[in-house]
């Protein structure tokens, strides 16, 4: 099992705490994981993320792992990487624990179904329709990313509905990428809608912003709406 997959399962099951990269913050797991997106000045972003984030995703569309900052034993992955065997192999060899890929050109052979060595996620297309949802539901992916980074103001019920719909369309974990820092009420609503992780831009929020967001996630109540069935992602056991 990959580090990210283990983190998500512990959070989903309410198991051992996720401690981020710094000192332990609590004896219980956060309601949702905090994933720091590192782009632009990667050295600065990694330094910002190291204090609070549970994992980091290096934005590397079409790039290579050459020249990456020292990442140590942190949980990290590559974002914008084509889901092809060659691209996945390059990043896995560099030490990436997971990838986040665009849907275009994704190949089944990029995912080792018999012996999963990486966790794979995909960005939900902006113009997703029923056919696209069926494709995403059947894909050998662990998580999906709903990109709401363009939303810089308050969340509306329509925005929240997009997250809830995405969480219940497939049996994948749902990550929500945000622009500005969500309020506590917005985080509670996203958690209750079914999200398991928040993706935030490290250099945009800064160290204090990420630390505050992590504290909010640690303090959220762990109660989902009554009667909701929490689905489990498929393909964890290759024998199933």
Coordinates of C-alpha atoms in Angstrom, one line a residue:
X1 CA 0.0 0.0 0.0
X2 CA 1.3 3.4 -0.9
X3 CA 1.8 6.1 1.7
X4 CA -1.0 8.3 0.4
X5 CA -3.4 5.4 0.2
X6 CA -2.5 4.5 3.8
X7 CA -3.1 8.1 4.9
X8 CA -6.5 8.3 3.2
X9 CA -7.7 5.0 4.6
X10 CA -6.6 6.0 8.1
X11 CA -8.5 9.2 7.8
X12 CA -11.5 7.5 6.3
X13 CA -11.6 4.9 9.0
X14 CA -10.8 7.3 11.8
X15 CA -7.6 5.4 12.7
X16 CA -4.1 6.5 13.7
X17 CA -3.5 10.2 13.4
X18 CA -2.0 11.9 10.4
X19 CA 0.8 14.1 11.7
X20 CA 1.9 16.0 8.7
X21 CA 5.6 16.7 8.4
X22 CA 6.1 18.6 11.6
X23 CA 5.4 17.9 15.2
X24 CA 2.3 15.9 16.2
X25 CA -0.7 18.2 16.5
X26 CA -3.4 15.9 17.9
X27 CA -4.1 12.4 19.0
X28 CA -6.8 12.0 16.4
X29 CA -6.8 12.1 12.6
X30 CA -8.0 15.2 10.7
X31 CA -11.4 15.2 9.2
X32 CA -9.8 15.7 5.8
X33 CA -6.2 15.5 4.6
X34 CA -4.3 18.7 3.6
X35 CA -2.5 18.3 0.3
X36 CA -0.1 21.2 -0.5
X37 CA 0.2 22.0 -4.2
X38 CA 3.8 23.2 -5.0
X39 CA 4.3 25.3 -8.1
X40 CA 6.3 28.3 -9.1
X41 CA 9.2 28.5 -6.7
X42 CA 9.4 24.9 -5.7
X43 CA 12.0 25.4 -3.0
X44 CA 9.8 28.0 -1.3
X45 CA 6.7 25.9 -1.7
X46 CA 8.2 22.8 -0.2
X47 CA 9.5 24.8 2.7
X48 CA 6.1 26.3 3.3
X49 CA 4.3 22.9 3.0
X50 CA 6.7 21.0 5.3
X51 CA 5.3 22.4 8.5
X52 CA 1.6 21.6 8.1
X53 CA 0.7 19.5 5.0
X54 CA 0.0 15.8 5.1
X55 CA 1.3 15.4 1.6
X56 CA 2.4 17.6 -1.3
X57 CA 1.9 17.4 -5.0
X58 CA 4.6 18.9 -7.3
X59 CA 3.0 20.7 -10.3
X60 CA 4.9 19.3 -13.2
X61 CA 2.8 19.3 -16.4
X62 CA 4.9 17.8 -19.2
X63 CA 8.0 18.1 -17.0
X64 CA 10.6 15.7 -15.6
X65 CA 11.7 15.2 -12.0
X66 CA 15.1 16.7 -12.8
X67 CA 16.0 19.5 -10.4
X68 CA 13.4 18.8 -7.7
X69 CA 14.1 20.2 -4.2
X70 CA 15.1 17.7 -1.5
X71 CA 11.8 16.0 -0.4
X72 CA 13.2 13.6 2.2
X73 CA 10.7 11.1 3.5
X74 CA 7.7 13.3 2.8
X75 CA 4.6 11.9 1.0
X76 CA 4.7 13.5 -2.4
X77 CA 3.4 13.1 -5.9
X78 CA 3.5 14.7 -9.3
X79 CA 0.7 16.7 -10.8
X80 CA -0.1 17.1 -14.4
X81 CA 1.7 13.9 -15.4
X82 CA 0.3 12.0 -18.4
X83 CA -1.1 8.7 -17.3
X84 CA 1.2 6.7 -19.6
X85 CA 3.6 3.8 -18.7
X86 CA 6.7 5.9 -19.5
X87 CA 5.6 9.0 -17.6
X88 CA 4.5 7.0 -14.5
X89 CA 7.8 5.0 -14.5
X90 CA 9.9 8.1 -14.6
X91 CA 8.2 9.6 -11.6
X92 CA 8.0 6.4 -9.6
X93 CA 11.8 6.0 -10.1
X94 CA 12.2 9.5 -8.8
X95 CA 10.4 8.5 -5.6
X96 CA 6.9 9.8 -6.2
X97 CA 4.2 8.1 -4.2
X98 CA 1.3 9.1 -6.4
X99 CA 0.4 10.9 -9.7
X100 CA -2.4 13.3 -10.6
X101 CA -3.1 13.2 -14.3
X102 CA -5.3 14.9 -16.9
X103 CA -7.9 12.6 -18.5
X104 CA -6.7 13.1 -22.0
X105 CA -4.5 10.2 -23.3
X106 CA -4.8 8.1 -20.2
X107 CA -3.8 4.5 -20.7
X108 CA -4.8 1.5 -18.7
X109 CA -1.3 0.0 -18.9
X110 CA 0.1 3.0 -16.9
X111 CA -1.5 1.5 -13.7
X112 CA 0.0 -1.7 -12.4
X113 CA -3.2 -3.5 -11.3
X114 CA -1.6 -6.7 -10.2
X115 CA 1.0 -5.1 -7.9
X116 CA 0.0 -1.5 -7.2
X117 CA 3.2 0.5 -6.5
X118 CA 1.7 3.9 -6.8
X119 CA -1.6 5.7 -6.1
X120 CA -3.2 7.4 -9.1
X121 CA -5.6 10.3 -9.3
X122 CA -7.2 12.3 -12.1
X123 CA -8.6 15.8 -12.4
X124 CA -12.3 15.8 -13.2
X125 CA -12.9 17.6 -16.5
X126 CA -14.7 20.9 -16.5
X127 CA -17.3 19.7 -19.0
X128 CA -17.9 16.3 -17.4
X129 CA -21.1 14.6 -18.6
X130 CA -22.7 11.2 -17.8
X131 CA -20.5 9.4 -20.3
X132 CA -17.4 10.9 -18.7
X133 CA -18.6 10.0 -15.2
X134 CA -19.0 6.4 -16.4
X135 CA -15.5 6.4 -17.7
X136 CA -14.1 7.8 -14.4
X137 CA -16.1 5.3 -12.4
X138 CA -14.6 2.4 -14.3
X139 CA -11.1 3.8 -14.4
X140 CA -8.4 2.1 -12.2
X141 CA -8.0 5.2 -10.1
X142 CA -7.8 5.8 -6.4
X143 CA -9.0 9.4 -6.2
X144 CA -10.5 12.3 -8.3
X145 CA -9.7 16.0 -8.0
X146 CA -12.5 18.6 -8.3
X147 CA -10.7 21.8 -9.2
X148 CA -12.4 24.8 -7.6
X149 CA -9.2 26.9 -7.5
X150 CA -10.9 29.6 -9.6
X151 CA -13.4 30.2 -6.9
X152 CA -11.9 33.0 -4.7
X153 CA -15.1 34.2 -3.0
X154 CA -17.6 32.4 -0.7
X155 CA -18.9 28.9 -1.7
X156 CA -22.4 28.9 -3.0
X157 CA -24.8 25.9 -2.6
X158 CA -24.3 25.3 -6.4
X159 CA -20.5 25.0 -5.8
X160 CA -21.1 22.7 -2.8
X161 CA -23.5 20.6 -5.0
X162 CA -20.7 20.1 -7.5
X163 CA -18.6 18.6 -4.8
X164 CA -21.4 16.4 -3.4
X165 CA -22.3 15.2 -6.9
X166 CA -18.6 14.3 -7.6
X167 CA -18.3 12.4 -4.3
X168 CA -21.3 10.2 -5.1
X169 CA -20.8 9.6 -8.8
X170 CA -18.0 7.1 -8.3
X171 CA -16.4 4.9 -5.6
X172 CA -13.2 7.0 -5.6
X173 CA -11.9 9.3 -2.9
X174 CA -12.6 12.9 -3.6
X175 CA -10.0 15.7 -3.3
X176 CA -11.2 19.3 -3.7
X177 CA -8.7 21.9 -4.9
X178 CA -9.4 25.4 -3.5
X179 CA -8.3 28.9 -4.3
X180 CA -8.7 31.0 -1.2
X181 CA -8.8 29.4 2.2
X182 CA -12.2 28.0 3.0
X183 CA -14.1 29.1 6.1
X184 CA -14.8 26.5 8.8
X185 CA -18.4 26.3 7.7
X186 CA -17.3 25.6 4.2
X187 CA -14.9 22.9 5.3
X188 CA -17.7 21.2 7.4
X189 CA -20.0 21.3 4.3
X190 CA -17.3 19.8 2.1
X191 CA -16.6 17.1 4.6
X192 CA -20.3 16.3 4.9
X193 CA -20.5 16.3 1.1
X194 CA -18.0 13.5 1.0
X195 CA -14.6 15.1 0.4
X196 CA -11.6 13.5 2.0
X197 CA -8.8 15.9 1.2
X198 CA -8.3 19.6 0.5
X199 CA -5.7 20.7 -2.0
X200 CA -4.3 24.2 -1.5
X201 CA -1.5 26.2 -3.2
X202 CA 1.4 26.4 -0.8
X203 CA 3.0 29.6 -2.0
X204 CA -0.4 31.3 -2.2
X205 CA -1.6 30.5 1.3
X206 CA 1.9 30.7 2.9
X207 CA 3.1 29.0 6.0
X208 CA 0.6 30.7 8.3
X209 CA -2.4 30.1 5.9
X210 CA -1.6 26.4 5.6
X211 CA -1.1 26.0 9.4
X212 CA -4.4 27.7 10.0
X213 CA -6.1 25.4 7.4
X214 CA -4.6 22.3 9.0
X215 CA -5.7 23.4 12.4
X216 CA -9.3 23.9 11.1
X217 CA -9.2 20.4 9.6
X218 CA -8.0 18.9 12.8
X219 CA -10.8 20.6 14.7
X220 CA -13.7 19.7 12.4
X221 CA -16.4 17.4 13.8
X222 CA -16.2 13.9 12.3
X223 CA -20.0 13.4 11.9
X224 CA -21.3 12.8 8.4
X225 CA -25.1 13.2 7.7
X226 CA -27.2 10.4 9.1
X227 CA -27.9 7.6 6.7
X228 CA -25.0 8.3 4.3
X229 CA -23.2 5.3 3.1
X230 CA -19.4 6.0 2.9
X231 CA -18.2 4.2 -0.2
X232 CA -14.9 2.6 -0.3
X233 CA -12.6 2.9 -3.3
X234 CA -12.2 -0.2 -5.4
X235 CA -9.1 -2.1 -6.6
X236 CA -7.2 -2.1 -3.3
X237 CA -6.9 -5.9 -3.5
X238 CA -5.9 -7.1 -6.9
X239 CA -7.5 -10.4 -6.2
X240 CA -11.0 -8.8 -6.1

